[in-house]
Amino acid sequence: MDHGMGQGADRTDGGRYQGMDRRENAELYAAFEALLDAGPEPPLPSVTEAAVAGGRRIRRRRTAVALAGALVVAVCGVTTAVNVADSRPDPVQQPLAPPTPTQEPTEAPTPVATPEPAPG
């Protein structure tokens, strides 16, 4: 496959940096050397320590959410119990004797009129 390189292309620079002049190459080389000579690389952080810290964070969050959920359930239970207790009639306010009817029943039954058959 021809990646923009002709058959007679010069590959002394690896082919990719043909257009770069030597001054730019020298500047780039000097910049890389300065980075490498700046000092020792900082130590890489431990992946295990980061995972342990993340696990602690997740456990704390999970515990906090579970406690908040339990608190919500407890508040709902107390609220329901108070509302149910308030809806029951108070035993102190109930009368001790059964209620008496306000209208006294009549002694004799009232006669009911029966229709007579039509002559026919």
PDB file of C-alpha atoms in Angstrom:
ATOM      1  CA  MET A   1       0.000   0.000   0.000  1.00  0.00           C
ATOM      2  CA  ASP A   2       1.363   3.412  -0.928  1.00  0.00           C
ATOM      3  CA  HIS A   3       0.875   5.895   1.956  1.00  0.00           C
ATOM      4  CA  GLY A   4       1.534   9.007  -0.055  1.00  0.00           C
ATOM      5  CA  MET A   5       5.125   7.966  -0.674  1.00  0.00           C
ATOM      6  CA  GLY A   6       6.331   7.742  -4.210  1.00  0.00           C
ATOM      7  CA  GLN A   7       8.483   4.894  -5.375  1.00  0.00           C
ATOM      8  CA  GLY A   8      11.596   7.000  -5.293  1.00  0.00           C
ATOM      9  CA  ALA A   9      10.917   8.557  -1.861  1.00  0.00           C
ATOM     10  CA  ASP A  10      13.785   9.050   0.521  1.00  0.00           C
ATOM     11  CA  ARG A  11      13.278   7.064   3.762  1.00  0.00           C
ATOM     12  CA  THR A  12      16.166   8.476   5.758  1.00  0.00           C
ATOM     13  CA  ASP A  13      13.790  10.222   8.198  1.00  0.00           C
ATOM     14  CA  GLY A  14      11.357   7.316   8.421  1.00  0.00           C
ATOM     15  CA  GLY A  15       9.268   8.766   5.616  1.00  0.00           C
ATOM     16  CA  ARG A  16       6.870  10.696   7.825  1.00  0.00           C
ATOM     17  CA  TYR A  17       8.990  13.710   8.719  1.00  0.00           C
ATOM     18  CA  GLN A  18      10.373  14.445   5.276  1.00  0.00           C
ATOM     19  CA  GLY A  19       9.053  18.010   5.259  1.00  0.00           C
ATOM     20  CA  MET A  20      10.561  18.877   8.649  1.00  0.00           C
ATOM     21  CA  ASP A  21      13.861  20.627   8.450  1.00  0.00           C
ATOM     22  CA  ARG A  22      16.831  19.709  10.627  1.00  0.00           C
ATOM     23  CA  ARG A  23      16.442  22.776  12.872  1.00  0.00           C
ATOM     24  CA  GLU A  24      12.922  21.679  13.920  1.00  0.00           C
ATOM     25  CA  ASN A  25      14.196  18.168  14.525  1.00  0.00           C
ATOM     26  CA  ALA A  26      16.984  19.512  16.731  1.00  0.00           C
ATOM     27  CA  GLU A  27      14.553  21.681  18.742  1.00  0.00           C
ATOM     28  CA  LEU A  28      12.196  18.773  19.248  1.00  0.00           C
ATOM     29  CA  TYR A  29      15.094  16.528  20.285  1.00  0.00           C
ATOM     30  CA  ALA A  30      16.318  19.160  22.752  1.00  0.00           C
ATOM     31  CA  ALA A  31      12.804  19.499  24.252  1.00  0.00           C
ATOM     32  CA  PHE A  32      12.560  15.734  24.795  1.00  0.00           C
ATOM     33  CA  GLU A  33      16.036  15.647  26.325  1.00  0.00           C
ATOM     34  CA  ALA A  34      15.041  18.464  28.724  1.00  0.00           C
ATOM     35  CA  LEU A  35      11.970  16.490  29.810  1.00  0.00           C
ATOM     36  CA  LEU A  36      13.987  13.355  30.381  1.00  0.00           C
ATOM     37  CA  ASP A  37      16.781  15.150  32.245  1.00  0.00           C
ATOM     38  CA  ALA A  38      14.376  17.170  34.440  1.00  0.00           C
ATOM     39  CA  GLY A  39      14.462  14.618  37.221  1.00  0.00           C
ATOM     40  CA  PRO A  40      13.174  11.231  38.207  1.00  0.00           C
ATOM     41  CA  GLU A  41       9.646  10.350  37.268  1.00  0.00           C
ATOM     42  CA  PRO A  42       7.144  10.540  40.068  1.00  0.00           C
ATOM     43  CA  PRO A  43       6.133   7.165  41.450  1.00  0.00           C
ATOM     44  CA  LEU A  44       2.967   5.712  40.018  1.00  0.00           C
ATOM     45  CA  PRO A  45       0.083   5.572  42.485  1.00  0.00           C
ATOM     46  CA  SER A  46      -1.013   2.178  43.648  1.00  0.00           C
ATOM     47  CA  VAL A  47      -4.036   0.876  41.815  1.00  0.00           C
ATOM     48  CA  THR A  48      -4.915  -1.266  44.822  1.00  0.00           C
ATOM     49  CA  GLU A  49      -5.024   1.707  47.197  1.00  0.00           C
ATOM     50  CA  ALA A  50      -7.315   3.576  44.817  1.00  0.00           C
ATOM     51  CA  ALA A  51      -9.629   0.562  44.569  1.00  0.00           C
ATOM     52  CA  VAL A  52      -9.738   0.168  48.361  1.00  0.00           C
ATOM     53  CA  ALA A  53     -10.533   3.871  48.799  1.00  0.00           C
ATOM     54  CA  GLY A  54     -13.265   3.623  46.149  1.00  0.00           C
ATOM     55  CA  GLY A  55     -14.714   0.580  47.921  1.00  0.00           C
ATOM     56  CA  ARG A  56     -14.836   2.479  51.202  1.00  0.00           C
ATOM     57  CA  ARG A  57     -16.622   5.353  49.517  1.00  0.00           C
ATOM     58  CA  ILE A  58     -19.177   2.985  47.991  1.00  0.00           C
ATOM     59  CA  ARG A  59     -19.779   1.226  51.323  1.00  0.00           C
ATOM     60  CA  ARG A  60     -20.253   4.552  53.132  1.00  0.00           C
ATOM     61  CA  ARG A  61     -22.691   5.739  50.477  1.00  0.00           C
ATOM     62  CA  ARG A  62     -24.588   2.439  50.581  1.00  0.00           C
ATOM     63  CA  THR A  63     -24.794   2.588  54.387  1.00  0.00           C
ATOM     64  CA  ALA A  64     -26.022   6.181  54.298  1.00  0.00           C
ATOM     65  CA  VAL A  65     -28.702   5.329  51.727  1.00  0.00           C
ATOM     66  CA  ALA A  66     -29.813   2.286  53.756  1.00  0.00           C
ATOM     67  CA  LEU A  67     -30.068   4.366  56.939  1.00  0.00           C
ATOM     68  CA  ALA A  68     -32.004   7.080  55.128  1.00  0.00           C
ATOM     69  CA  GLY A  69     -34.387   4.458  53.744  1.00  0.00           C
ATOM     70  CA  ALA A  70     -34.899   2.918  57.175  1.00  0.00           C
ATOM     71  CA  LEU A  71     -35.570   6.366  58.621  1.00  0.00           C
ATOM     72  CA  VAL A  72     -38.190   7.076  55.940  1.00  0.00           C
ATOM     73  CA  VAL A  73     -39.896   3.729  56.610  1.00  0.00           C
ATOM     74  CA  ALA A  74     -39.894   4.410  60.371  1.00  0.00           C
ATOM     75  CA  VAL A  75     -41.375   7.892  59.903  1.00  0.00           C
ATOM     76  CA  CYS A  76     -44.080   6.498  57.603  1.00  0.00           C
ATOM     77  CA  GLY A  77     -44.885   3.769  60.130  1.00  0.00           C
ATOM     78  CA  VAL A  78     -45.170   6.213  63.016  1.00  0.00           C
ATOM     79  CA  THR A  79     -47.300   8.586  60.937  1.00  0.00           C
ATOM     80  CA  THR A  80     -49.628   5.739  59.925  1.00  0.00           C
ATOM     81  CA  ALA A  81     -49.922   4.504  63.512  1.00  0.00           C
ATOM     82  CA  VAL A  82     -50.760   7.996  64.781  1.00  0.00           C
ATOM     83  CA  ASN A  83     -53.379   8.509  62.045  1.00  0.00           C
ATOM     84  CA  VAL A  84     -54.995   5.121  62.740  1.00  0.00           C
ATOM     85  CA  ALA A  85     -55.072   5.837  66.476  1.00  0.00           C
ATOM     86  CA  ASP A  86     -56.673   9.244  65.864  1.00  0.00           C
ATOM     87  CA  SER A  87     -59.374   7.764  63.616  1.00  0.00           C
ATOM     88  CA  ARG A  88     -60.661   5.384  66.329  1.00  0.00           C
ATOM     89  CA  PRO A  89     -63.397   6.754  68.602  1.00  0.00           C
ATOM     90  CA  ASP A  90     -62.209   7.735  72.030  1.00  0.00           C
ATOM     91  CA  PRO A  91     -63.559   5.256  74.648  1.00  0.00           C
ATOM     92  CA  VAL A  92     -64.102   8.071  77.152  1.00  0.00           C
ATOM     93  CA  GLN A  93     -66.537   9.844  74.842  1.00  0.00           C
ATOM     94  CA  GLN A  94     -68.738   6.777  74.229  1.00  0.00           C
ATOM     95  CA  PRO A  95     -71.944   6.616  76.298  1.00  0.00           C
ATOM     96  CA  LEU A  96     -72.128   3.882  78.921  1.00  0.00           C
ATOM     97  CA  ALA A  97     -75.801   2.963  78.284  1.00  0.00           C
ATOM     98  CA  PRO A  98     -77.115   1.851  74.907  1.00  0.00           C
ATOM     99  CA  PRO A  99     -78.887   4.584  73.010  1.00  0.00           C
ATOM    100  CA  THR A 100     -82.641   4.820  73.535  1.00  0.00           C
ATOM    101  CA  PRO A 101     -84.953   5.428  70.597  1.00  0.00           C
ATOM    102  CA  THR A 102     -86.368   8.932  70.461  1.00  0.00           C
ATOM    103  CA  GLN A 103     -89.838   7.831  69.266  1.00  0.00           C
ATOM    104  CA  GLU A 104     -91.820   5.520  71.462  1.00  0.00           C
ATOM    105  CA  PRO A 105     -93.356   2.540  69.691  1.00  0.00           C
ATOM    106  CA  THR A 106     -97.144   2.411  69.480  1.00  0.00           C
ATOM    107  CA  GLU A 107     -99.048  -0.201  71.480  1.00  0.00           C
ATOM    108  CA  ALA A 108    -101.463  -1.351  68.767  1.00  0.00           C
ATOM    109  CA  PRO A 109    -100.577  -1.937  65.182  1.00  0.00           C
ATOM    110  CA  THR A 110    -102.204   0.381  62.731  1.00  0.00           C
ATOM    111  CA  PRO A 111    -104.665  -1.335  60.376  1.00  0.00           C
ATOM    112  CA  VAL A 112    -103.721  -1.465  56.761  1.00  0.00           C
ATOM    113  CA  ALA A 113    -106.503  -0.893  54.275  1.00  0.00           C
ATOM    114  CA  THR A 114    -107.010  -3.655  51.747  1.00  0.00           C
ATOM    115  CA  PRO A 115    -108.518  -2.785  48.404  1.00  0.00           C
ATOM    116  CA  GLU A 116    -111.809  -4.450  47.523  1.00  0.00           C
ATOM    117  CA  PRO A 117    -112.161  -6.267  44.220  1.00  0.00           C
ATOM    118  CA  ALA A 118    -114.013  -4.396  41.524  1.00  0.00           C
ATOM    119  CA  PRO A 119    -117.466  -5.803  40.483  1.00  0.00           C
ATOM    120  CA  GLY A 120    -117.177  -7.476  37.328  1.00  0.00           C
TER     121      GLY A 120
END
